[in-house]
mmCIF file of C-alpha atoms in Angstrom:
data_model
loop_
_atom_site.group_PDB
_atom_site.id
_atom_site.type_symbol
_atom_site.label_atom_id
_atom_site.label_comp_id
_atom_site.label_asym_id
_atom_site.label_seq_id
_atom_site.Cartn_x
_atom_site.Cartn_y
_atom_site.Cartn_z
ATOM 1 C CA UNK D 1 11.625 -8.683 -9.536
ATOM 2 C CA UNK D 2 8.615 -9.522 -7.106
ATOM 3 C CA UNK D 3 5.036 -7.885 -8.345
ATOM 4 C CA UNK D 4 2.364 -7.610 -6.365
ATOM 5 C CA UNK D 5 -1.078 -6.027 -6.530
ATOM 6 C CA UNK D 6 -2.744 -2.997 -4.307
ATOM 7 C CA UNK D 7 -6.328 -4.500 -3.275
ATOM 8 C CA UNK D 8 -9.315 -2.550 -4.055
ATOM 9 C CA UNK D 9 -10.731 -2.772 -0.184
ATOM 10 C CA UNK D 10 -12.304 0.677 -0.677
ATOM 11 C CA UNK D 11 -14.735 1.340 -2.885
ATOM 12 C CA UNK D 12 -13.569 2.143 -6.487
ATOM 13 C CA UNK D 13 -9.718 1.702 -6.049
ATOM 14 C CA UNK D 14 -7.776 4.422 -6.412
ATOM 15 C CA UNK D 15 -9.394 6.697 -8.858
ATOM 16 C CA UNK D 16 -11.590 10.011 -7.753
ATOM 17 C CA UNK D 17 -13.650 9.889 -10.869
ATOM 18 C CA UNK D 18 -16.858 9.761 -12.278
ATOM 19 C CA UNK D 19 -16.287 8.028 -15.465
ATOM 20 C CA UNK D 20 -13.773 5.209 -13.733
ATOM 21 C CA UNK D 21 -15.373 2.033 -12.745
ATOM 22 C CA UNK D 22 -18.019 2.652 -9.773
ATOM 23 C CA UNK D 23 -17.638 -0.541 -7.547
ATOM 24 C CA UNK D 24 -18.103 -1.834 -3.953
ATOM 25 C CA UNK D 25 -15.526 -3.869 -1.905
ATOM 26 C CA UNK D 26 -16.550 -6.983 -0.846
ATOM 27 C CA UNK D 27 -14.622 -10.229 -0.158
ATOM 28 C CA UNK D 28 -15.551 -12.045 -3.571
ATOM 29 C CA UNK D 29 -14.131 -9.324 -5.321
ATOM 30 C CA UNK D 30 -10.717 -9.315 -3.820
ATOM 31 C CA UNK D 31 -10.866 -12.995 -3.890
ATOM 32 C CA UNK D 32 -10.942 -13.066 -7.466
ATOM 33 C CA UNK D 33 -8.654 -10.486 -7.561
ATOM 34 C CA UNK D 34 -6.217 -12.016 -6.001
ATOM 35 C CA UNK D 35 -6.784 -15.649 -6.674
ATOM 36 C CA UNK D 36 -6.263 -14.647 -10.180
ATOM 37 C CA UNK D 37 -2.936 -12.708 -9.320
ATOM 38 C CA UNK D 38 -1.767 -15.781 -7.891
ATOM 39 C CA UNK D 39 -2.784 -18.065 -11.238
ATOM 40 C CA UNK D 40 -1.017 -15.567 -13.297
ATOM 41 C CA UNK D 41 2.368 -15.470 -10.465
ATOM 42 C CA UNK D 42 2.215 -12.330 -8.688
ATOM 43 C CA UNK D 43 4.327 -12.154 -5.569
ATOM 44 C CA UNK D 44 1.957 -10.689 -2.793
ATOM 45 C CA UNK D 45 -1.121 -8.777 -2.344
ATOM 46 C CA UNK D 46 -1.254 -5.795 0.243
ATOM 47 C CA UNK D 47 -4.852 -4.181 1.408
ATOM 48 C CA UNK D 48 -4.732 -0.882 3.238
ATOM 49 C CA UNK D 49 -7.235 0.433 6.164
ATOM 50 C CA UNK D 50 -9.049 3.111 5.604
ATOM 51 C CA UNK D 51 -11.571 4.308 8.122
ATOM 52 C CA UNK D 52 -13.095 7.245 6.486
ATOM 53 C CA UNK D 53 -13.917 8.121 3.114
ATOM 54 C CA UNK D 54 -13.948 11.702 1.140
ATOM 55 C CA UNK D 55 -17.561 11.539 0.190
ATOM 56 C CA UNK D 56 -18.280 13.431 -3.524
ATOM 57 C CA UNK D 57 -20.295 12.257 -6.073
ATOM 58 C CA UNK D 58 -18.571 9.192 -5.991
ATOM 59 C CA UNK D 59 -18.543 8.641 -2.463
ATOM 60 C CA UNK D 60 -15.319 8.231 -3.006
ATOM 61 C CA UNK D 61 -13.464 5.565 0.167
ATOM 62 C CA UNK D 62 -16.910 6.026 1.542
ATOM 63 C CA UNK D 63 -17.216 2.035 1.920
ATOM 64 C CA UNK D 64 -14.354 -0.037 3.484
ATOM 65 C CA UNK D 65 -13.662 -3.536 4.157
ATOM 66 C CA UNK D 66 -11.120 -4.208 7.403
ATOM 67 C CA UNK D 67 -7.828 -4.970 6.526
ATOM 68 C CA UNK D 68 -6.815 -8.203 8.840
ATOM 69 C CA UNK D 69 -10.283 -9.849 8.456
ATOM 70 C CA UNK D 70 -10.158 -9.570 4.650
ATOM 71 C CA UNK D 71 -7.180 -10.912 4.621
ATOM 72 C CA UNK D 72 -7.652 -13.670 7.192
ATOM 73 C CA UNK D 73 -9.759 -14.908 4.513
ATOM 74 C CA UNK D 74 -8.104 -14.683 1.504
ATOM 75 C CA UNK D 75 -5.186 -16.568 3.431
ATOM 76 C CA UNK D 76 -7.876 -19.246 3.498
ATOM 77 C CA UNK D 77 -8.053 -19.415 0.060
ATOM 78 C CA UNK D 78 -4.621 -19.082 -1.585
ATOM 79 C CA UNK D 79 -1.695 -21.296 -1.191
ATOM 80 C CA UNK D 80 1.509 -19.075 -2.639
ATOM 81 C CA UNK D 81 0.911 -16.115 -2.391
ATOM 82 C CA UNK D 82 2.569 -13.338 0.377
ATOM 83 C CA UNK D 83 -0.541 -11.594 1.835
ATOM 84 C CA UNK D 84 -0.078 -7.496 3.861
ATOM 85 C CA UNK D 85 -2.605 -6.289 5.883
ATOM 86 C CA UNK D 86 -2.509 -2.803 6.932
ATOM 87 C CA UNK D 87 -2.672 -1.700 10.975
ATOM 88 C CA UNK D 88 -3.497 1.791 11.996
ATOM 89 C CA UNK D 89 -1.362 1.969 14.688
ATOM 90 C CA UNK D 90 -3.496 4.595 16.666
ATOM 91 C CA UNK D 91 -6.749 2.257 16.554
ATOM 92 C CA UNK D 92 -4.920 -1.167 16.784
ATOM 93 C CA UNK D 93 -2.429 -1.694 20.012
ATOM 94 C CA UNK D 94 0.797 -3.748 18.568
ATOM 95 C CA UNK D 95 0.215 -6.684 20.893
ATOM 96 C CA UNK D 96 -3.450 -7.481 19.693
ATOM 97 C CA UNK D 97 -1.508 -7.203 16.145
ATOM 98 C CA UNK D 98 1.054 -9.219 16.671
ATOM 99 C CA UNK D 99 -1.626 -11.883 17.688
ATOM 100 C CA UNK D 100 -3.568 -11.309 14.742
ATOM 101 C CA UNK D 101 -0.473 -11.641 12.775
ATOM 102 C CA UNK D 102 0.467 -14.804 14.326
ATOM 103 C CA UNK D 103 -3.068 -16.256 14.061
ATOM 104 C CA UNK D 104 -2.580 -15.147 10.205
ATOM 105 C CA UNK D 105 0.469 -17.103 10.036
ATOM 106 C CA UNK D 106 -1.058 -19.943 10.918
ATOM 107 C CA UNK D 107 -3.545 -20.269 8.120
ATOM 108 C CA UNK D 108 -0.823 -19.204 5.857
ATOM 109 C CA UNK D 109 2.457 -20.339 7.003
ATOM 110 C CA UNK D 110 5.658 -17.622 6.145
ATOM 111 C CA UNK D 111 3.390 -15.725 3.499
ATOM 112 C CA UNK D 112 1.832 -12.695 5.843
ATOM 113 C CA UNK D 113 3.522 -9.255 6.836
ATOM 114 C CA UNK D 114 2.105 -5.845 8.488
ATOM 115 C CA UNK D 115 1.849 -3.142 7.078
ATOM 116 C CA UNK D 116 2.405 0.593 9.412
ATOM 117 C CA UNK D 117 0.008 3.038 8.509
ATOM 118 C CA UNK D 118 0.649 6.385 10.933
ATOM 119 C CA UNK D 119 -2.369 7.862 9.072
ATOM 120 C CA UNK D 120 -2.483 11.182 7.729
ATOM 121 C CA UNK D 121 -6.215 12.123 7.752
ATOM 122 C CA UNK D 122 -7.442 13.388 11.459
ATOM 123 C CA UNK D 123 -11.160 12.895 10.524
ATOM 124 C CA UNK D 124 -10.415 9.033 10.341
ATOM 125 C CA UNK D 125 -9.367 8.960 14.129
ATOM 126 C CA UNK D 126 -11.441 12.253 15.657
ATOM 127 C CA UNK D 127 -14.562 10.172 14.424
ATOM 128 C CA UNK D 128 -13.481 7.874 17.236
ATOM 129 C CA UNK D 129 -11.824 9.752 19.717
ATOM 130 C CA UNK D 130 -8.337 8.500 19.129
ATOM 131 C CA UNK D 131 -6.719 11.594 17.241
ATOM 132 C CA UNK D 132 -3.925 13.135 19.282
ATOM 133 C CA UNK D 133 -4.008 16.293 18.372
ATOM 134 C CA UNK D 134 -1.615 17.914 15.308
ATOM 135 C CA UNK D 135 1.628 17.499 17.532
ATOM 136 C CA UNK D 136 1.265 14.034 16.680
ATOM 137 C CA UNK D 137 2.485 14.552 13.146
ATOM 138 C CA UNK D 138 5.777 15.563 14.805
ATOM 139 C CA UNK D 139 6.048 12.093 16.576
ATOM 140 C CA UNK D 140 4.488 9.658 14.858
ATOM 141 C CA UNK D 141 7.063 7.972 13.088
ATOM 142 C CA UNK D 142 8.691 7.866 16.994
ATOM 143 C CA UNK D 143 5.322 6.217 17.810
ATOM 144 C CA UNK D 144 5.524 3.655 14.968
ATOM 145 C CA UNK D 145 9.347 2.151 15.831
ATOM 146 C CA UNK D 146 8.069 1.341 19.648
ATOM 147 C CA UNK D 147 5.086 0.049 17.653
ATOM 148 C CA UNK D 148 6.950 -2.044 15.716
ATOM 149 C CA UNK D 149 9.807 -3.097 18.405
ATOM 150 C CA UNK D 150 6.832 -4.764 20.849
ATOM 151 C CA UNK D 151 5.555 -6.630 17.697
ATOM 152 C CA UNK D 152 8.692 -8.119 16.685
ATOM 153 C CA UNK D 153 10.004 -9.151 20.359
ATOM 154 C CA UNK D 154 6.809 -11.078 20.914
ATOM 155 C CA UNK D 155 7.280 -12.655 16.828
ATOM 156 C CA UNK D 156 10.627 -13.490 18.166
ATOM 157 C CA UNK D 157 10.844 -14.190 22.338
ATOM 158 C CA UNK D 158 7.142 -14.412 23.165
ATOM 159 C CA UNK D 159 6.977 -11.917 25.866
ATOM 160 C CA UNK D 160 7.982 -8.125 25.931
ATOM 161 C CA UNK D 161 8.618 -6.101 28.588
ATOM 162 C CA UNK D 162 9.246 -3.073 26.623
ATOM 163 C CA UNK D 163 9.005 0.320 28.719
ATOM 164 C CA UNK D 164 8.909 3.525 25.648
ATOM 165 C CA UNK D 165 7.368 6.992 25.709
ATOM 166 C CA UNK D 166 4.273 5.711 24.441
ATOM 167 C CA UNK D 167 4.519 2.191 25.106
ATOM 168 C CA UNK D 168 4.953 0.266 28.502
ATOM 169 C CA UNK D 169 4.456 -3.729 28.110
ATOM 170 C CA UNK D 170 4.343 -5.754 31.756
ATOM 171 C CA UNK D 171 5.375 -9.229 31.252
ATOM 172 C CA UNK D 172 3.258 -9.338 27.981
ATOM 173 C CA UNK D 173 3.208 -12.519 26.304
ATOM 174 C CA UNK D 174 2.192 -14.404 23.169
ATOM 175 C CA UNK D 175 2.081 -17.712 22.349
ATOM 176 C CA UNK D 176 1.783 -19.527 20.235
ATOM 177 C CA UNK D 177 4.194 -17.638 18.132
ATOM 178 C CA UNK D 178 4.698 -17.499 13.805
ATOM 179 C CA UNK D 179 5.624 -20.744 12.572
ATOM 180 C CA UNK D 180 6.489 -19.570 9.251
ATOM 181 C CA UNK D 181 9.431 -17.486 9.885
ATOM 182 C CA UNK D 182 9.575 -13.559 10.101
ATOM 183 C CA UNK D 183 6.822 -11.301 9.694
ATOM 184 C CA UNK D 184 7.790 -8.875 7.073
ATOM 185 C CA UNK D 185 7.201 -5.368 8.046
ATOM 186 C CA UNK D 186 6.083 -2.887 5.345
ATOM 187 C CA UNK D 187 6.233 1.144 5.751
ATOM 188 C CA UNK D 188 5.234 3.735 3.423
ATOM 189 C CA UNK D 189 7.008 6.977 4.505
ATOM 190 C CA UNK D 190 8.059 9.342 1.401
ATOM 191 C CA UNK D 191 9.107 11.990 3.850
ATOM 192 C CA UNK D 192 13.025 11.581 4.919
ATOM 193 C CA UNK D 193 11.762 10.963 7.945
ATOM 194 C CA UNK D 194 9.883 8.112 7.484
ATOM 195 C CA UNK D 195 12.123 6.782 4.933
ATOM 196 C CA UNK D 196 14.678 6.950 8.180
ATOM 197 C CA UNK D 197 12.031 4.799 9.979
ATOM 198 C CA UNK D 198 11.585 2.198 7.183
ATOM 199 C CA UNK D 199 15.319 1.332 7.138
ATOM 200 C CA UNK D 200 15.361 1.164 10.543
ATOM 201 C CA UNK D 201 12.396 -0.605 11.207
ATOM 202 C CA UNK D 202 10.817 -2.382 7.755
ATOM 203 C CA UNK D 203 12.366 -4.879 5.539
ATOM 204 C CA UNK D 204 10.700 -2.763 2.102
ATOM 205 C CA UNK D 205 9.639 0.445 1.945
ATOM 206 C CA UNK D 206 6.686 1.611 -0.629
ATOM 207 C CA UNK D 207 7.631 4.479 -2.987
ATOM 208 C CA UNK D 208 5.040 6.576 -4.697
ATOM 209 C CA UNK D 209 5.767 6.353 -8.456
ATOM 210 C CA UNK D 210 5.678 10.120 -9.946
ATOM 211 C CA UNK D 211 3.895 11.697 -13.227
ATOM 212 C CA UNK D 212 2.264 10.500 -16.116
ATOM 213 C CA UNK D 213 4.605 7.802 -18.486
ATOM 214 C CA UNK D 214 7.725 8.543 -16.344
ATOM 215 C CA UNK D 215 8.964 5.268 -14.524
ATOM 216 C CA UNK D 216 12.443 6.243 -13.743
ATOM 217 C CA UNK D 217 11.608 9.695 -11.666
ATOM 218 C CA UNK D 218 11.369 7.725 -8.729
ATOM 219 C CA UNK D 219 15.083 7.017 -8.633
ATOM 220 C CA UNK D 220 15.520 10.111 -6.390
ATOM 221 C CA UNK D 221 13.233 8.629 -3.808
ATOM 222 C CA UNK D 222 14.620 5.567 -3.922
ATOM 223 C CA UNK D 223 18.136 7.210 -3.776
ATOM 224 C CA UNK D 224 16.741 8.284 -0.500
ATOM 225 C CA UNK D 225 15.849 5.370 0.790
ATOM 226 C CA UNK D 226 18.977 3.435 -0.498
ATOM 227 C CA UNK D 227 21.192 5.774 1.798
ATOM 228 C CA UNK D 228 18.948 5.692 4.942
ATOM 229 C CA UNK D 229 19.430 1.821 4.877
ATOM 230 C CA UNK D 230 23.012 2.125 4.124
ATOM 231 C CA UNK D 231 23.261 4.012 7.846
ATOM 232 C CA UNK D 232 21.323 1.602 9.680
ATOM 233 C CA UNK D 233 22.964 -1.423 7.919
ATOM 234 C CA UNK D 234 19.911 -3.272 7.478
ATOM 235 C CA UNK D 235 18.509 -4.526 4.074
ATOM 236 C CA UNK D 236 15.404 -2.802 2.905
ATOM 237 C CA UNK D 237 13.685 -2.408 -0.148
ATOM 238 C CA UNK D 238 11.546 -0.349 -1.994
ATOM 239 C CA UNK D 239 8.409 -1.270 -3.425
ATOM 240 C CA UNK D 240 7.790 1.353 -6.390
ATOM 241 C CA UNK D 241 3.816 1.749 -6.412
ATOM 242 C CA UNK D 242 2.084 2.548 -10.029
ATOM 243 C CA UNK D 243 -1.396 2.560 -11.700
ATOM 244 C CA UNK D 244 -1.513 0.363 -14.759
ATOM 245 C CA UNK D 245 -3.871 1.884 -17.647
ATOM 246 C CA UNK D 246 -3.582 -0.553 -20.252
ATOM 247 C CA UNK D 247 -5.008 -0.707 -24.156
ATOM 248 C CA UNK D 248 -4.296 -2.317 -27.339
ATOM 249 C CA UNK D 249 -2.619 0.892 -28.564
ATOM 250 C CA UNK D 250 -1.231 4.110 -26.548
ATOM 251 C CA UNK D 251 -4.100 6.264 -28.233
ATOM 252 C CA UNK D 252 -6.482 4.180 -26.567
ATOM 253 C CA UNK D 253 -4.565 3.728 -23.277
ATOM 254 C CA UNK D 254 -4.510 7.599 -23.385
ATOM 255 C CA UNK D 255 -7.267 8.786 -24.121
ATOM 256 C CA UNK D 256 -9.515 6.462 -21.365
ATOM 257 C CA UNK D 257 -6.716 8.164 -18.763
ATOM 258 C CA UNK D 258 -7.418 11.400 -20.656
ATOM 259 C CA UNK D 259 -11.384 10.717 -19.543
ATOM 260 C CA UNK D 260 -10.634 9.778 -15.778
ATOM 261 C CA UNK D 261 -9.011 13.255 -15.283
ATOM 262 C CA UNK D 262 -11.667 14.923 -17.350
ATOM 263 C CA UNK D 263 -14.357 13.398 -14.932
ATOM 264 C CA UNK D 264 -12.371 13.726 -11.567
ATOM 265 C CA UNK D 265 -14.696 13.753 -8.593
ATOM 266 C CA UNK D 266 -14.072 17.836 -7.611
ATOM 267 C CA UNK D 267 -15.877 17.231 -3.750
ATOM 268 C CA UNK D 268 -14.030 14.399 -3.103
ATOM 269 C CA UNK D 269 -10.881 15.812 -3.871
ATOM 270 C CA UNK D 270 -11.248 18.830 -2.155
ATOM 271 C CA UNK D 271 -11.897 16.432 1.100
ATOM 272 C CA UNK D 272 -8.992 14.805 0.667
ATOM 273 C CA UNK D 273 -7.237 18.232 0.252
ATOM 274 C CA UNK D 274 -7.992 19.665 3.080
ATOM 275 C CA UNK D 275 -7.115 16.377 5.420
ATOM 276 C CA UNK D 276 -3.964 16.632 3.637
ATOM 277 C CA UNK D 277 -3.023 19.692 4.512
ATOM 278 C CA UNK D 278 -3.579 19.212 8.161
ATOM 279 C CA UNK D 279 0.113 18.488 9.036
ATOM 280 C CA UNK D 280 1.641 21.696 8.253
ATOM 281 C CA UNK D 281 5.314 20.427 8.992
ATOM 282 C CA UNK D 282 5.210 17.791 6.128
ATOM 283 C CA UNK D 283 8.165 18.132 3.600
ATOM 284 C CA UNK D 284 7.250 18.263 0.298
ATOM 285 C CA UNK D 285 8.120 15.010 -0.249
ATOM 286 C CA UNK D 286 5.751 13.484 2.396
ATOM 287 C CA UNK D 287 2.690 11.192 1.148
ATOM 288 C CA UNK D 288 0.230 14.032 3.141
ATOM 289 C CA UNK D 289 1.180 16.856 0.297
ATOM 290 C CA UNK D 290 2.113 14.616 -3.066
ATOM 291 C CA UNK D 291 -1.301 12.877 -2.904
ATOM 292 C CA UNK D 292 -2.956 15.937 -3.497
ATOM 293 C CA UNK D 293 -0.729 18.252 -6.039
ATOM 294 C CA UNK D 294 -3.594 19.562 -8.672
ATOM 295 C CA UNK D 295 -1.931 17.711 -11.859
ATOM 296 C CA UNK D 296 -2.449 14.716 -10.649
ATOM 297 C CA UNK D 297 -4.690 14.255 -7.461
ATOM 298 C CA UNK D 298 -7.369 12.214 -9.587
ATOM 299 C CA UNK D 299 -5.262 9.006 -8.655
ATOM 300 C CA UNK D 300 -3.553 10.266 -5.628
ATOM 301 C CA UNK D 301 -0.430 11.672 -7.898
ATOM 302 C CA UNK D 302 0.251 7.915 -7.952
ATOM 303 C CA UNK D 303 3.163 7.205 -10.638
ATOM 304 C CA UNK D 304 0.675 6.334 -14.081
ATOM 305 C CA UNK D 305 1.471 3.691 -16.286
ATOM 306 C CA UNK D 306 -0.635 4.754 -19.418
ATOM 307 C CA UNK D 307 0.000 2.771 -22.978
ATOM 308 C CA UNK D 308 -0.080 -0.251 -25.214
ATOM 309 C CA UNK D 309 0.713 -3.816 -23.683
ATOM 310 C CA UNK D 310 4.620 -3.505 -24.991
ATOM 311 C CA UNK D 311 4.793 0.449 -23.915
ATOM 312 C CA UNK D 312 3.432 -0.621 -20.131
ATOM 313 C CA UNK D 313 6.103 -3.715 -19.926
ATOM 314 C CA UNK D 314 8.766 -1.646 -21.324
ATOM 315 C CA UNK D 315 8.277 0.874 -18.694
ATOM 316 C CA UNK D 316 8.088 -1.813 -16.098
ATOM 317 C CA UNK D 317 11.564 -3.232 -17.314
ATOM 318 C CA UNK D 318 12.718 0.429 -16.353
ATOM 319 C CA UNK D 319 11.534 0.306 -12.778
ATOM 320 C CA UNK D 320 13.042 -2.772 -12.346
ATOM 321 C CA UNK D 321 16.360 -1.406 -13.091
ATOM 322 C CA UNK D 322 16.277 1.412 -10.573
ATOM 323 C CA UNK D 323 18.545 0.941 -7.847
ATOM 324 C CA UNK D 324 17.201 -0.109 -4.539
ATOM 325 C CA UNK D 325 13.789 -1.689 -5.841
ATOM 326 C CA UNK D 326 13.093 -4.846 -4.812
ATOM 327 C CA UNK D 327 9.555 -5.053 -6.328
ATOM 328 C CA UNK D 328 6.578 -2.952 -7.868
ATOM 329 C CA UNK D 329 3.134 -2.789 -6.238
ATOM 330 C CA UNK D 330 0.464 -2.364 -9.178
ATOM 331 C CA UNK D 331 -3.172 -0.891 -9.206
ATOM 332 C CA UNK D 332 -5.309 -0.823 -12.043
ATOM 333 C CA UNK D 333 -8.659 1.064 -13.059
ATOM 334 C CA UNK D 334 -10.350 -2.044 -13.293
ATOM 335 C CA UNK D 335 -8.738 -4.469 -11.253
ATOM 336 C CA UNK D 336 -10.269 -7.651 -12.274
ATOM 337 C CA UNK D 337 -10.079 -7.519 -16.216
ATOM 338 C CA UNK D 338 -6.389 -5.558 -14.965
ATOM 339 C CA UNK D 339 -4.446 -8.429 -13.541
ATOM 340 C CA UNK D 340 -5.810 -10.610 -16.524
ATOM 341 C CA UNK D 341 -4.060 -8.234 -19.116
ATOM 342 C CA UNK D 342 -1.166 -7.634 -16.963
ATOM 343 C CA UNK D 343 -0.914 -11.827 -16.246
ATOM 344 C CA UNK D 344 -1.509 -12.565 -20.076
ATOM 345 C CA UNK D 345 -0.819 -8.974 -22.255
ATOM 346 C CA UNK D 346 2.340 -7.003 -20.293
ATOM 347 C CA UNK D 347 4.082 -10.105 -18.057
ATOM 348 C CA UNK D 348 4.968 -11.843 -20.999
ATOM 349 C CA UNK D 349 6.399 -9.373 -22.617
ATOM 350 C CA UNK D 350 8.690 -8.221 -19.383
ATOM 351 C CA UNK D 351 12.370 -8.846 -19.315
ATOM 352 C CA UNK D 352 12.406 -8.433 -15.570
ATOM 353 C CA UNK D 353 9.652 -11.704 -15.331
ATOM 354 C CA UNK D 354 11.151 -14.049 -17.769
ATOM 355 C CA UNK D 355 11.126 -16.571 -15.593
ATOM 356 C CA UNK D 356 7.541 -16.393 -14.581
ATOM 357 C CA UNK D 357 4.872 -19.213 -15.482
ATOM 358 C CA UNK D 358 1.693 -19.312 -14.572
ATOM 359 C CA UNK D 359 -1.295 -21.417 -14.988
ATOM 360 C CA UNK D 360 -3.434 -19.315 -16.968
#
């Protein structure tokens, strides 16, 4: 079961609160970060892009590193470790991204994949003229396979002369090409719909763990996932995604979750409600409503992984039994002292890492 670990290139990670952490991104940080997930045998690290932040007391996203440059770097200094940066496919056109990619590949041989990030928040692409209006909800996933089909036939031929509804490619060429194989594609669609493009398009597919202490409630999503690939006949996985709050005991795990929720950053989240609800044909299942649902919203509704060392790799044993997952993505509250525990504490103790050893 591959792990890998969600890189804090905004500011604070993933929690809107005012008694989490309060940190800046910067390259030493993820460096250590993931230099340390490497020591310890973690799989791959993937950053996102965000281009706008949701303000609050917190100033919550308000600072961002860029995706492909950050990792560019950390390339530079790791030597096992599978590396995903994140393109926003309306700011970045998919030939100067397969170059990048390929330019990647070369400091890192076989170990970097993309990323396809749709984006879900207008205010991050009306900032810079490039938002297409709300009917692009309806047609970005459309968007994203002609995206992804010019990437991979200059990965694979060099040249594309690929002629789409919002793609036309004249003799367009690349070279050199990867030398390390295939570059892995990563989605993140929870909607059917974009679960449809992952197995059509992505070799895994990130699922958005659900609740508070409940690993196995993703199963349905995977299910959904699982059957879209079975159509297209292709082999894709799913990458469950969780937050990892960690503790001696489960009292202790608990109640610092307890005092994240208690101190949730109210501004911020009302931002990132109201970008959220700007597609108003999302299913319920899509990430643009889940991320915000009130129960949870202080961590994105991201699937919480809250207990003792044993508790948090028992509950990891149970992902990794779910049908369809391939690997689990991990975040922590503090990421630095996180992948520490989780390298020395909770892989140990996993039955689905057994064969892991690192040089801690």
């Amino acid at each position: 079961m591959d792990i890998g670990v969600f890189i804090p290139i905004g500011n604070n990670g993933w929690l809107i609160s005012q008694s989490a952490p309060q940190y800046m991104p910067s390259f030493e940080l993820n460096k250590t970060i993931v230099q340390k997930a490497e020591q310890h045998g973690l799989d791959f690290a993937l950053s996102m892009i965000k281009l706008r932040g949701f303000g609050g007391e917190t100033e919550f996203w308000d600072h961002n590193l860029e995706s492909f440059t950050l990792m560019a770097g950390l390339a530079a200094v790791t030597e096992k470790i599978k590396l995903f940066a994140s393109t926003p496919i309306l700011a970045l056109p998919p030939a100067m991204v397969a170059r990048m990619a390929t330019t990647i590949d070369s400091i890192a041989p076989g170990r970097f994949g993309v990323n396809i990030v749709t984006g879900w928040a207008p205010n991050e692409y009306s900032q810079m003229g490039l938002w297409p209006g709300e009917e692009y909800f309806g047609y970005r996933y459309a968007q994203a396979a002609e995206y992804v089909t010019v990437m991979r036939q200059l990965w694979a031929d060099g040249v594309s002369n690929f002629t789409g509804e919002h793609y036309t490619m004249e003799d367009c060429v690349l070279s050199p090409r990867p030398t390390g194989g295939a570059v892995q594609i990563v989605a993140a669609g929870q909607s059917k719909t974009g679960m449809m493009f992952a197995a059509e398009k992505a070799d895994f597919n990130f699922i958005l763990g659900v609740g508070i202490n409940t690993p196995t409630a993703i199963s349905e999503a995977t299910a959904t996932l699982v059957e879209s690939a079975a159509k297209t006949g292709r082999d894709v996985g799913a990458l469950a995604l969780f937050m990892i709050i960690a503790a001696e005991t489960d009292e202790a795990a608990l109640a610092t979750w307890q005092d994240y929720h208690d101190n949730a950053d109210l501004a911020a989240l009302g931002y990132m409600s109201d970008q959220s609800d700007a597609d108003v044909s999302a299913d319920e299942s899509s990430t643009a409503k889940t991320i915000s649902l009130p129960e949870g919203a202080v961590n994105f509704n991201m699937g919480t992984l809250v207990g003792s060392y044993e508790t948090i790799a028992r509950m990891l044993d149970e992902v990794a039994e779910v049908p369809g997952i391939k690997g689990i993505m991990l975040t922590f509250d503090d990421f630095v002292a996180g992948v520490d525990t989780f390298g020395t504490r909770i892989q140990p103790l996993m039955k689905c890492r057994s064969d892991i050893t690192t040089a801690a």
